[in-house]
mmCIF file of C-alpha atoms in Angstrom:
data_model
loop_
_atom_site.group_PDB
_atom_site.id
_atom_site.type_symbol
_atom_site.label_atom_id
_atom_site.label_comp_id
_atom_site.label_asym_id
_atom_site.label_seq_id
_atom_site.Cartn_x
_atom_site.Cartn_y
_atom_site.Cartn_z
ATOM 1 C CA MET A 1 0.000 0.000 0.000
ATOM 2 C CA LYS A 2 1.228 3.475 -0.854
ATOM 3 C CA LYS A 3 2.560 5.379 2.133
ATOM 4 C CA ALA A 4 0.499 8.203 3.615
ATOM 5 C CA ASN A 5 1.837 11.750 3.362
ATOM 6 C CA LEU A 6 1.368 13.502 6.691
ATOM 7 C CA CYS A 7 2.078 17.068 7.797
ATOM 8 C CA PHE A 8 2.927 17.767 11.432
ATOM 9 C CA ILE A 9 2.261 20.728 13.695
ATOM 10 C CA GLY A 10 4.552 20.563 16.713
ATOM 11 C CA ALA A 11 7.861 18.801 17.344
ATOM 12 C CA GLY A 12 8.204 18.778 21.115
ATOM 13 C CA PHE A 13 9.332 15.950 23.386
ATOM 14 C CA HIS A 14 6.183 13.819 23.124
ATOM 15 C CA ALA A 15 5.973 14.292 19.365
ATOM 16 C CA SER A 16 9.629 13.440 18.820
ATOM 17 C CA THR A 17 9.720 10.529 21.284
ATOM 18 C CA ASN A 18 6.426 8.823 20.460
ATOM 19 C CA ILE A 19 4.422 10.243 17.564
ATOM 20 C CA PHE A 20 6.995 10.786 14.793
ATOM 21 C CA PRO A 21 8.618 7.335 15.088
ATOM 22 C CA SER A 22 5.211 5.648 15.442
ATOM 23 C CA ALA A 23 3.869 7.378 12.344
ATOM 24 C CA ILE A 24 6.907 6.309 10.336
ATOM 25 C CA GLU A 25 6.605 2.742 11.641
ATOM 26 C CA ALA A 26 2.909 2.758 10.699
ATOM 27 C CA GLY A 27 3.720 3.702 7.100
ATOM 28 C CA ALA A 28 3.776 7.500 6.921
ATOM 29 C CA GLU A 29 6.029 9.884 5.042
ATOM 30 C CA ILE A 30 6.752 13.173 6.813
ATOM 31 C CA GLN A 31 5.806 15.696 4.150
ATOM 32 C CA ALA A 32 6.179 18.875 6.225
ATOM 33 C CA ILE A 33 6.691 20.051 9.804
ATOM 34 C CA SER A 34 5.648 23.366 11.285
ATOM 35 C CA THR A 35 6.873 24.742 14.602
ATOM 36 C CA ARG A 36 7.273 28.291 15.885
ATOM 37 C CA ASN A 37 10.922 28.252 14.769
ATOM 38 C CA ILE A 38 12.069 27.366 11.255
ATOM 39 C CA ASP A 39 15.405 25.964 12.469
ATOM 40 C CA ARG A 40 13.570 23.656 14.869
ATOM 41 C CA SER A 41 11.375 22.460 12.016
ATOM 42 C CA LYS A 42 14.432 21.781 9.860
ATOM 43 C CA ALA A 43 16.105 19.897 12.720
ATOM 44 C CA ALA A 44 13.032 17.703 13.239
ATOM 45 C CA LEU A 45 12.883 16.825 9.543
ATOM 46 C CA GLN A 46 16.571 15.959 9.543
ATOM 47 C CA ARG A 47 16.248 13.878 12.709
ATOM 48 C CA PHE A 48 13.618 11.654 11.132
ATOM 49 C CA GLY A 49 15.257 11.403 7.736
ATOM 50 C CA SER A 50 12.698 13.456 5.835
ATOM 51 C CA ASN A 51 13.243 15.659 2.810
ATOM 52 C CA GLY A 52 9.997 17.452 3.598
ATOM 53 C CA THR A 53 9.370 21.165 3.891
ATOM 54 C CA PRO A 54 9.934 23.119 7.138
ATOM 55 C CA TYR A 55 7.574 25.911 8.225
ATOM 56 C CA ASP A 56 7.353 28.399 11.066
ATOM 57 C CA ASP A 57 3.703 29.212 10.298
ATOM 58 C CA TYR A 58 1.296 26.292 10.291
ATOM 59 C CA LYS A 59 -1.385 28.292 8.463
ATOM 60 C CA LYS A 60 0.990 28.727 5.527
ATOM 61 C CA MET A 61 1.679 24.995 5.608
ATOM 62 C CA LEU A 62 -2.050 24.243 5.492
ATOM 63 C CA GLU A 63 -2.400 26.515 2.455
ATOM 64 C CA GLN A 64 0.561 25.133 0.513
ATOM 65 C CA GLU A 65 0.661 21.405 1.299
ATOM 66 C CA GLU A 66 -1.641 18.743 -0.148
ATOM 67 C CA CYS A 67 -1.495 15.754 2.194
ATOM 68 C CA ASP A 68 -3.455 12.777 3.512
ATOM 69 C CA GLY A 69 -3.693 14.225 7.005
ATOM 70 C CA VAL A 70 -2.291 16.627 9.570
ATOM 71 C CA VAL A 71 -0.949 15.523 12.963
ATOM 72 C CA VAL A 72 -1.304 18.133 15.728
ATOM 73 C CA ILE A 73 0.776 17.829 18.907
ATOM 74 C CA ALA A 74 0.584 21.224 20.597
ATOM 75 C CA GLN A 75 -0.202 22.655 24.011
ATOM 76 C CA PRO A 76 -3.754 21.731 25.123
ATOM 77 C CA VAL A 77 -4.896 25.355 25.190
ATOM 78 C CA ASP A 78 -3.750 25.863 21.575
ATOM 79 C CA GLN A 79 -5.093 22.678 20.030
ATOM 80 C CA PRO A 80 -8.781 23.586 19.517
ATOM 81 C CA SER A 81 -8.017 26.649 17.378
ATOM 82 C CA ILE A 82 -5.327 24.784 15.422
ATOM 83 C CA VAL A 83 -7.678 21.865 14.716
ATOM 84 C CA LEU A 84 -10.417 24.254 13.595
ATOM 85 C CA ASP A 85 -7.939 25.864 11.175
ATOM 86 C CA CYS A 86 -7.078 22.404 9.815
ATOM 87 C CA ILE A 87 -10.765 21.609 9.380
ATOM 88 C CA ARG A 88 -11.374 24.888 7.538
ATOM 89 C CA ALA A 89 -8.473 23.990 5.238
ATOM 90 C CA GLY A 90 -10.209 20.695 4.438
ATOM 91 C CA LYS A 91 -7.579 18.519 6.143
ATOM 92 C CA ASN A 92 -8.026 15.246 8.012
ATOM 93 C CA VAL A 93 -6.644 15.689 11.530
ATOM 94 C CA TYR A 94 -5.093 13.546 14.240
ATOM 95 C CA VAL A 95 -4.764 15.516 17.477
ATOM 96 C CA GLU A 96 -3.411 14.684 20.895
ATOM 97 C CA LYS A 97 -5.766 14.625 23.860
ATOM 98 C CA PRO A 98 -7.403 16.605 25.265
ATOM 99 C CA LEU A 99 -9.280 18.080 22.323
ATOM 100 C CA GLY A 100 -11.010 20.918 24.139
ATOM 101 C CA MET A 101 -11.157 21.599 27.847
ATOM 102 C CA SER A 102 -14.958 21.408 27.972
ATOM 103 C CA VAL A 103 -17.858 19.527 26.407
ATOM 104 C CA GLU A 104 -18.889 22.685 24.557
ATOM 105 C CA GLU A 105 -15.460 23.176 23.004
ATOM 106 C CA ALA A 106 -15.276 19.511 21.969
ATOM 107 C CA ALA A 107 -18.775 19.684 20.442
ATOM 108 C CA GLN A 108 -17.880 22.785 18.416
ATOM 109 C CA ILE A 109 -14.987 20.905 16.807
ATOM 110 C CA ALA A 110 -17.062 17.772 16.182
ATOM 111 C CA ASP A 111 -19.754 19.873 14.503
ATOM 112 C CA ALA A 112 -17.181 21.629 12.319
ATOM 113 C CA ALA A 113 -15.570 18.340 11.235
ATOM 114 C CA GLU A 114 -18.906 16.786 10.297
ATOM 115 C CA GLU A 115 -19.962 19.883 8.358
ATOM 116 C CA ALA A 116 -16.642 19.944 6.463
ATOM 117 C CA GLY A 117 -16.660 16.190 5.833
ATOM 118 C CA VAL A 118 -13.167 15.613 7.233
ATOM 119 C CA ILE A 119 -11.783 13.147 9.756
ATOM 120 C CA VAL A 120 -10.856 14.236 13.259
ATOM 121 C CA MET A 121 -9.210 11.571 15.413
ATOM 122 C CA VAL A 122 -8.225 12.145 19.050
ATOM 123 C CA GLY A 123 -5.119 10.413 20.373
ATOM 124 C CA PHE A 124 -6.451 7.914 22.898
ATOM 125 C CA MET A 125 -3.734 5.351 22.322
ATOM 126 C CA LYS A 126 -4.827 2.933 25.053
ATOM 127 C CA ARG A 127 -7.612 1.759 22.729
ATOM 128 C CA PHE A 128 -4.844 0.415 20.495
ATOM 129 C CA ALA A 129 -2.545 -1.033 23.180
ATOM 130 C CA PRO A 130 -2.368 -4.791 22.510
ATOM 131 C CA CYS A 131 -3.332 -5.791 26.075
ATOM 132 C CA TYR A 132 -6.509 -3.675 25.989
ATOM 133 C CA ALA A 133 -7.258 -4.627 22.381
ATOM 134 C CA LYS A 134 -7.090 -8.287 23.444
ATOM 135 C CA LEU A 135 -9.360 -7.503 26.394
ATOM 136 C CA LYS A 136 -11.828 -5.853 24.002
ATOM 137 C CA ASP A 137 -11.721 -8.969 21.807
ATOM 138 C CA LEU A 138 -12.574 -11.148 24.822
ATOM 139 C CA MET A 139 -15.625 -9.012 25.487
ATOM 140 C CA THR A 140 -16.715 -9.067 21.834
ATOM 141 C CA GLU A 141 -16.194 -12.813 21.357
ATOM 142 C CA GLY A 142 -18.169 -13.641 24.497
ATOM 143 C CA ASN A 143 -16.289 -16.843 25.397
ATOM 144 C CA LEU A 144 -16.221 -15.756 29.047
ATOM 145 C CA GLY A 145 -19.829 -14.547 28.978
ATOM 146 C CA ALA A 146 -20.835 -10.978 29.649
ATOM 147 C CA ALA A 147 -18.621 -8.499 31.507
ATOM 148 C CA ARG A 148 -20.068 -7.744 34.953
ATOM 149 C CA SER A 149 -17.621 -5.527 36.831
ATOM 150 C CA PHE A 150 -14.126 -4.072 36.768
ATOM 151 C CA GLN A 151 -11.438 -2.418 38.855
ATOM 152 C CA ALA A 152 -8.923 -0.071 37.237
ATOM 153 C CA ARG A 153 -5.899 1.765 38.599
ATOM 154 C CA PHE A 154 -3.864 4.594 37.122
ATOM 155 C CA ALA A 155 -1.041 6.117 39.155
ATOM 156 C CA VAL A 156 1.531 8.658 37.999
ATOM 157 C CA ASP A 157 3.593 11.591 39.227
ATOM 158 C CA SER A 158 1.519 14.267 37.529
ATOM 159 C CA THR A 159 2.723 17.112 39.748
ATOM 160 C CA PRO A 160 5.038 18.665 37.117
ATOM 161 C CA PHE A 161 2.211 19.217 34.611
ATOM 162 C CA CYS A 162 -1.069 19.076 36.591
ATOM 163 C CA LYS A 163 -1.721 21.705 39.249
ATOM 164 C CA ASN A 164 -5.352 20.858 40.048
ATOM 165 C CA GLU A 165 -7.973 18.139 39.597
ATOM 166 C CA ASP A 166 -9.344 19.530 36.347
ATOM 167 C CA GLN A 167 -5.910 19.334 34.731
ATOM 168 C CA PHE A 168 -5.226 15.899 36.241
ATOM 169 C CA ILE A 169 -8.417 14.370 34.843
ATOM 170 C CA LYS A 170 -8.084 15.989 31.413
ATOM 171 C CA PHE A 171 -4.311 15.783 30.927
ATOM 172 C CA ALA A 172 -3.479 12.439 32.578
ATOM 173 C CA ALA A 173 -6.344 10.240 33.774
ATOM 174 C CA ILE A 174 -8.415 10.991 30.665
ATOM 175 C CA HIS A 175 -6.769 8.021 28.941
ATOM 176 C CA MET A 176 -8.286 5.604 31.459
ATOM 177 C CA VAL A 177 -11.602 7.506 31.429
ATOM 178 C CA ASP A 178 -11.777 7.074 27.664
ATOM 179 C CA LEU A 179 -10.700 3.430 27.881
ATOM 180 C CA VAL A 180 -13.549 2.382 30.180
ATOM 181 C CA ARG A 181 -16.017 4.110 27.840
ATOM 182 C CA TYR A 182 -14.493 2.222 24.920
ATOM 183 C CA LEU A 183 -14.716 -1.108 26.753
ATOM 184 C CA PHE A 184 -18.023 -0.837 28.597
ATOM 185 C CA GLY A 185 -20.094 1.858 26.865
ATOM 186 C CA GLU A 186 -21.805 4.947 28.213
ATOM 187 C CA VAL A 187 -22.100 5.701 31.923
ATOM 188 C CA LEU A 188 -25.385 5.931 33.792
ATOM 189 C CA GLN A 189 -24.204 6.959 37.267
ATOM 190 C CA VAL A 190 -21.021 8.463 38.754
ATOM 191 C CA THR A 191 -20.040 8.819 42.408
ATOM 192 C CA GLY A 192 -16.673 9.645 43.898
ATOM 193 C CA LEU A 193 -14.492 10.454 46.884
ATOM 194 C CA LYS A 194 -11.169 12.279 46.997
ATOM 195 C CA TYR A 195 -8.293 13.281 49.219
ATOM 196 C CA THR A 196 -6.693 16.140 47.318
ATOM 197 C CA ASP A 197 -4.297 18.945 48.236
ATOM 198 C CA GLN A 198 -3.664 21.107 45.160
ATOM 199 C CA GLU A 199 -1.490 19.025 42.810
ATOM 200 C CA PHE A 200 -1.377 16.037 45.208
ATOM 201 C CA ILE A 201 -4.365 14.014 44.049
ATOM 202 C CA SER A 202 -6.058 10.790 45.167
ATOM 203 C CA GLN A 203 -9.467 9.816 43.794
ATOM 204 C CA SER A 204 -11.799 6.852 44.141
ATOM 205 C CA ILE A 205 -14.609 6.800 41.568
ATOM 206 C CA SER A 206 -17.516 4.371 41.149
ATOM 207 C CA LEU A 207 -19.314 3.997 37.830
ATOM 208 C CA LYS A 208 -22.464 2.232 36.689
ATOM 209 C CA PHE A 209 -22.865 1.786 32.945
ATOM 210 C CA GLU A 210 -26.021 1.670 30.854
ATOM 211 C CA ASN A 211 -25.460 -2.048 30.189
ATOM 212 C CA GLY A 212 -25.362 -2.811 33.923
ATOM 213 C CA VAL A 213 -21.574 -3.105 34.338
ATOM 214 C CA VAL A 214 -20.284 -1.577 37.574
ATOM 215 C CA GLY A 215 -16.701 -0.630 38.313
ATOM 216 C CA SER A 216 -14.240 1.455 40.259
ATOM 217 C CA LEU A 217 -11.427 3.754 39.189
ATOM 218 C CA TYR A 218 -8.473 4.491 41.442
ATOM 219 C CA PHE A 219 -6.589 7.549 40.236
ATOM 220 C CA THR A 220 -3.637 9.178 41.933
ATOM 221 C CA GLY A 221 -1.200 11.889 40.909
ATOM 222 C CA MET A 222 1.536 11.997 43.529
ATOM 223 C CA THR A 223 5.306 12.223 43.747
ATOM 224 C CA ALA A 224 5.141 8.761 45.341
ATOM 225 C CA TRP A 225 4.479 7.300 41.881
ATOM 226 C CA SER A 226 7.742 8.103 40.139
ATOM 227 C CA ARG A 227 7.062 4.857 38.269
ATOM 228 C CA GLU A 228 3.838 5.173 36.260
ATOM 229 C CA SER A 229 1.550 2.234 36.943
ATOM 230 C CA GLU A 230 -1.774 0.931 35.638
ATOM 231 C CA ASN A 231 -3.883 -2.210 35.529
ATOM 232 C CA MET A 232 -7.454 -3.382 34.969
ATOM 233 C CA LEU A 233 -9.328 -6.409 36.299
ATOM 234 C CA VAL A 234 -12.569 -7.413 34.553
ATOM 235 C CA THR A 235 -14.937 -10.046 35.948
ATOM 236 C CA PHE A 236 -17.096 -11.931 33.430
ATOM 237 C CA ASP A 237 -19.878 -14.492 33.855
ATOM 238 C CA ASN A 238 -17.441 -17.370 33.447
ATOM 239 C CA GLY A 239 -14.014 -16.071 34.331
ATOM 240 C CA PHE A 240 -11.874 -12.976 34.693
ATOM 241 C CA ALA A 241 -9.123 -11.123 32.853
ATOM 242 C CA PHE A 242 -6.342 -8.997 34.329
ATOM 243 C CA ALA A 243 -4.397 -6.515 32.203
ATOM 244 C CA ASP A 244 -1.262 -5.530 34.083
ATOM 245 C CA GLU A 245 1.159 -2.693 33.248
ATOM 246 C CA ILE A 246 0.218 -2.783 29.519
ATOM 247 C CA ASN A 247 2.426 -5.826 28.835
ATOM 248 C CA THR A 248 0.596 -8.812 30.344
ATOM 249 C CA LEU A 249 -2.969 -10.090 30.049
ATOM 250 C CA THR A 250 -3.947 -13.016 32.266
ATOM 251 C CA VAL A 251 -7.199 -14.788 31.376
ATOM 252 C CA HIS A 252 -8.914 -17.313 33.636
ATOM 253 C CA GLN A 253 -11.913 -19.295 32.412
ATOM 254 C CA SER A 254 -14.177 -20.968 34.978
ATOM 255 C CA GLN A 255 -13.596 -24.705 35.179
ATOM 256 C CA THR A 256 -15.377 -27.710 36.689
ATOM 257 C CA PHE A 257 -13.738 -30.918 37.869
ATOM 258 C CA GLU A 258 -14.913 -34.399 38.813
ATOM 259 C CA ASP A 259 -12.616 -34.370 41.828
ATOM 260 C CA LEU A 260 -11.770 -31.561 44.260
ATOM 261 C CA PRO A 261 -9.446 -29.190 42.375
ATOM 262 C CA TRP A 262 -7.218 -28.493 45.365
ATOM 263 C CA LYS A 263 -5.967 -32.081 45.309
ATOM 264 C CA SER A 264 -3.853 -31.471 42.224
ATOM 265 C CA LEU A 265 -2.637 -28.845 39.789
ATOM 266 C CA ARG A 266 -5.867 -28.404 37.860
ATOM 267 C CA GLU A 267 -6.543 -24.671 37.588
ATOM 268 C CA GLU A 268 -5.365 -23.017 34.375
ATOM 269 C CA ASN A 269 -4.654 -19.455 33.320
ATOM 270 C CA ALA A 270 -3.754 -18.237 29.867
ATOM 271 C CA VAL A 271 -1.054 -15.563 30.007
ATOM 272 C CA PHE A 272 -0.471 -13.318 26.988
ATOM 273 C CA THR A 273 2.750 -11.325 26.925
ATOM 274 C CA PRO A 274 5.177 -10.012 24.283
ATOM 275 C CA SER A 275 8.548 -11.572 23.638
ATOM 276 C CA ALA A 276 11.654 -9.851 24.964
ATOM 277 C CA THR A 277 14.443 -9.163 22.504
ATOM 278 C CA PRO A 278 17.184 -6.545 22.080
ATOM 279 C CA MET A 279 16.196 -6.331 18.415
ATOM 280 C CA SER A 280 12.983 -4.431 19.250
ATOM 281 C CA GLY A 281 14.816 -1.309 20.371
ATOM 282 C CA PRO A 282 12.384 1.434 21.429
ATOM 283 C CA TYR A 283 9.639 0.176 19.106
ATOM 284 C CA ARG A 284 8.427 -2.437 21.588
ATOM 285 C CA ASP A 285 7.241 0.315 23.920
ATOM 286 C CA LEU A 286 5.607 2.256 21.065
ATOM 287 C CA TYR A 287 3.650 -0.834 20.044
ATOM 288 C CA LEU A 288 2.677 -1.918 23.567
ATOM 289 C CA ARG A 289 1.475 1.547 24.581
ATOM 290 C CA GLY A 290 -0.649 1.776 21.434
ATOM 291 C CA PHE A 291 1.114 4.640 19.641
ATOM 292 C CA VAL A 292 1.896 2.667 16.483
ATOM 293 C CA GLY A 293 -1.604 1.187 16.454
ATOM 294 C CA GLU A 294 -3.318 4.543 16.685
ATOM 295 C CA MET A 295 -1.207 6.049 13.911
ATOM 296 C CA ALA A 296 -1.904 3.032 11.700
ATOM 297 C CA HIS A 297 -5.620 3.480 12.406
ATOM 298 C CA PHE A 298 -5.472 7.172 11.487
ATOM 299 C CA ILE A 299 -3.600 6.447 8.261
ATOM 300 C CA GLY A 300 -6.090 3.723 7.367
ATOM 301 C CA CYS A 301 -9.045 6.032 7.972
ATOM 302 C CA CYS A 302 -7.454 8.804 5.885
ATOM 303 C CA LYS A 303 -7.010 6.354 3.007
ATOM 304 C CA SER A 304 -10.444 4.723 3.255
ATOM 305 C CA GLY A 305 -12.562 7.628 4.488
ATOM 306 C CA GLU A 306 -13.817 5.537 7.411
ATOM 307 C CA THR A 307 -14.610 7.212 10.732
ATOM 308 C CA PRO A 308 -11.965 6.609 13.441
ATOM 309 C CA THR A 309 -13.090 4.908 16.635
ATOM 310 C CA SER A 310 -11.860 7.881 18.696
ATOM 311 C CA ASN A 311 -13.428 10.493 16.439
ATOM 312 C CA GLY A 312 -14.398 14.055 17.275
ATOM 313 C CA ARG A 313 -18.005 13.186 18.124
ATOM 314 C CA ASP A 314 -16.936 10.295 20.349
ATOM 315 C CA ASN A 315 -14.533 12.670 22.108
ATOM 316 C CA VAL A 316 -17.526 14.771 23.199
ATOM 317 C CA ASN A 317 -18.745 11.833 25.294
ATOM 318 C CA THR A 318 -15.308 11.310 26.843
ATOM 319 C CA MET A 319 -15.135 14.991 27.804
ATOM 320 C CA LEU A 320 -18.668 14.726 29.228
ATOM 321 C CA LEU A 321 -17.620 11.794 31.417
ATOM 322 C CA CYS A 322 -14.552 13.757 32.589
ATOM 323 C CA ASP A 323 -16.820 16.620 33.643
ATOM 324 C CA ARG A 324 -19.240 14.237 35.376
ATOM 325 C CA ILE A 325 -16.382 12.703 37.340
ATOM 326 C CA LEU A 326 -15.124 16.129 38.402
ATOM 327 C CA SER A 327 -18.643 17.120 39.506
ATOM 328 C CA ALA A 328 -19.008 13.894 41.514
ATOM 329 C CA LEU A 329 -15.723 14.631 43.300
ATOM 330 C CA GLN A 330 -16.802 18.076 44.491
#
């Protein structure tokens, strides 16, 4: 398949560490990069082996470049206006979360994208992380029966970039908020408790979904968690599945035995995990976290015209759930 030609707005740490290499791995050509400084744009192109065009004005890039899509990795406060400019230029857009700091802002962008007939995809990479994709497959296939409940944990030192609960939910925990929507559907009821002191955040949230699933979210943003950590346990009718630290999925299916099972080694778990090899380099992490998968999905949607799973309209519902969680924690 012919490679996709993508233009990029932004070349900061996250873009350079995760998005650029993932896009290239997924089959993209870097056609142009725009930052606020032309030398920085040239350096980014050189770093990733591109003969593309550097810009210091993204609006000029949108006017002059014909491409399959535009990738926006900017500061959260700047992204809505940039995405709207891309939409007005008739470009398909991938944009990092959060897209908008409110439901109203997210809805404005979704409306604009639908009116213009272009794709807007929001970067919720956990949907494409292999461990959560496998978990989604288990739920779709139904071999364990229906999902009944879950427990999820997300812990990180968010103090350098989140100074209050609103920022914590929308800059950090939003990935897990979006993931539970993706797995279990829309939420009927939200309750929550917190122990928060400015940027030191601990939250316990209970959710009931429209399909009857109930679950709890444990979120914390503290200096204690210098090592980012996450997991999710889902209980089904006939077993359970545990996704741990994005690299292991343990699946247990209920079993029956003629004799008492504690008399011998009878219980079985299926453990799914990636191989470990020095040949993977940094790409193993980009695949396991879902960055390569999300860029491949965006490229595929740009080529086919299909609507991304994490599209602009879907993002409105994720932002709504973020706001409902924040209201429940008041």
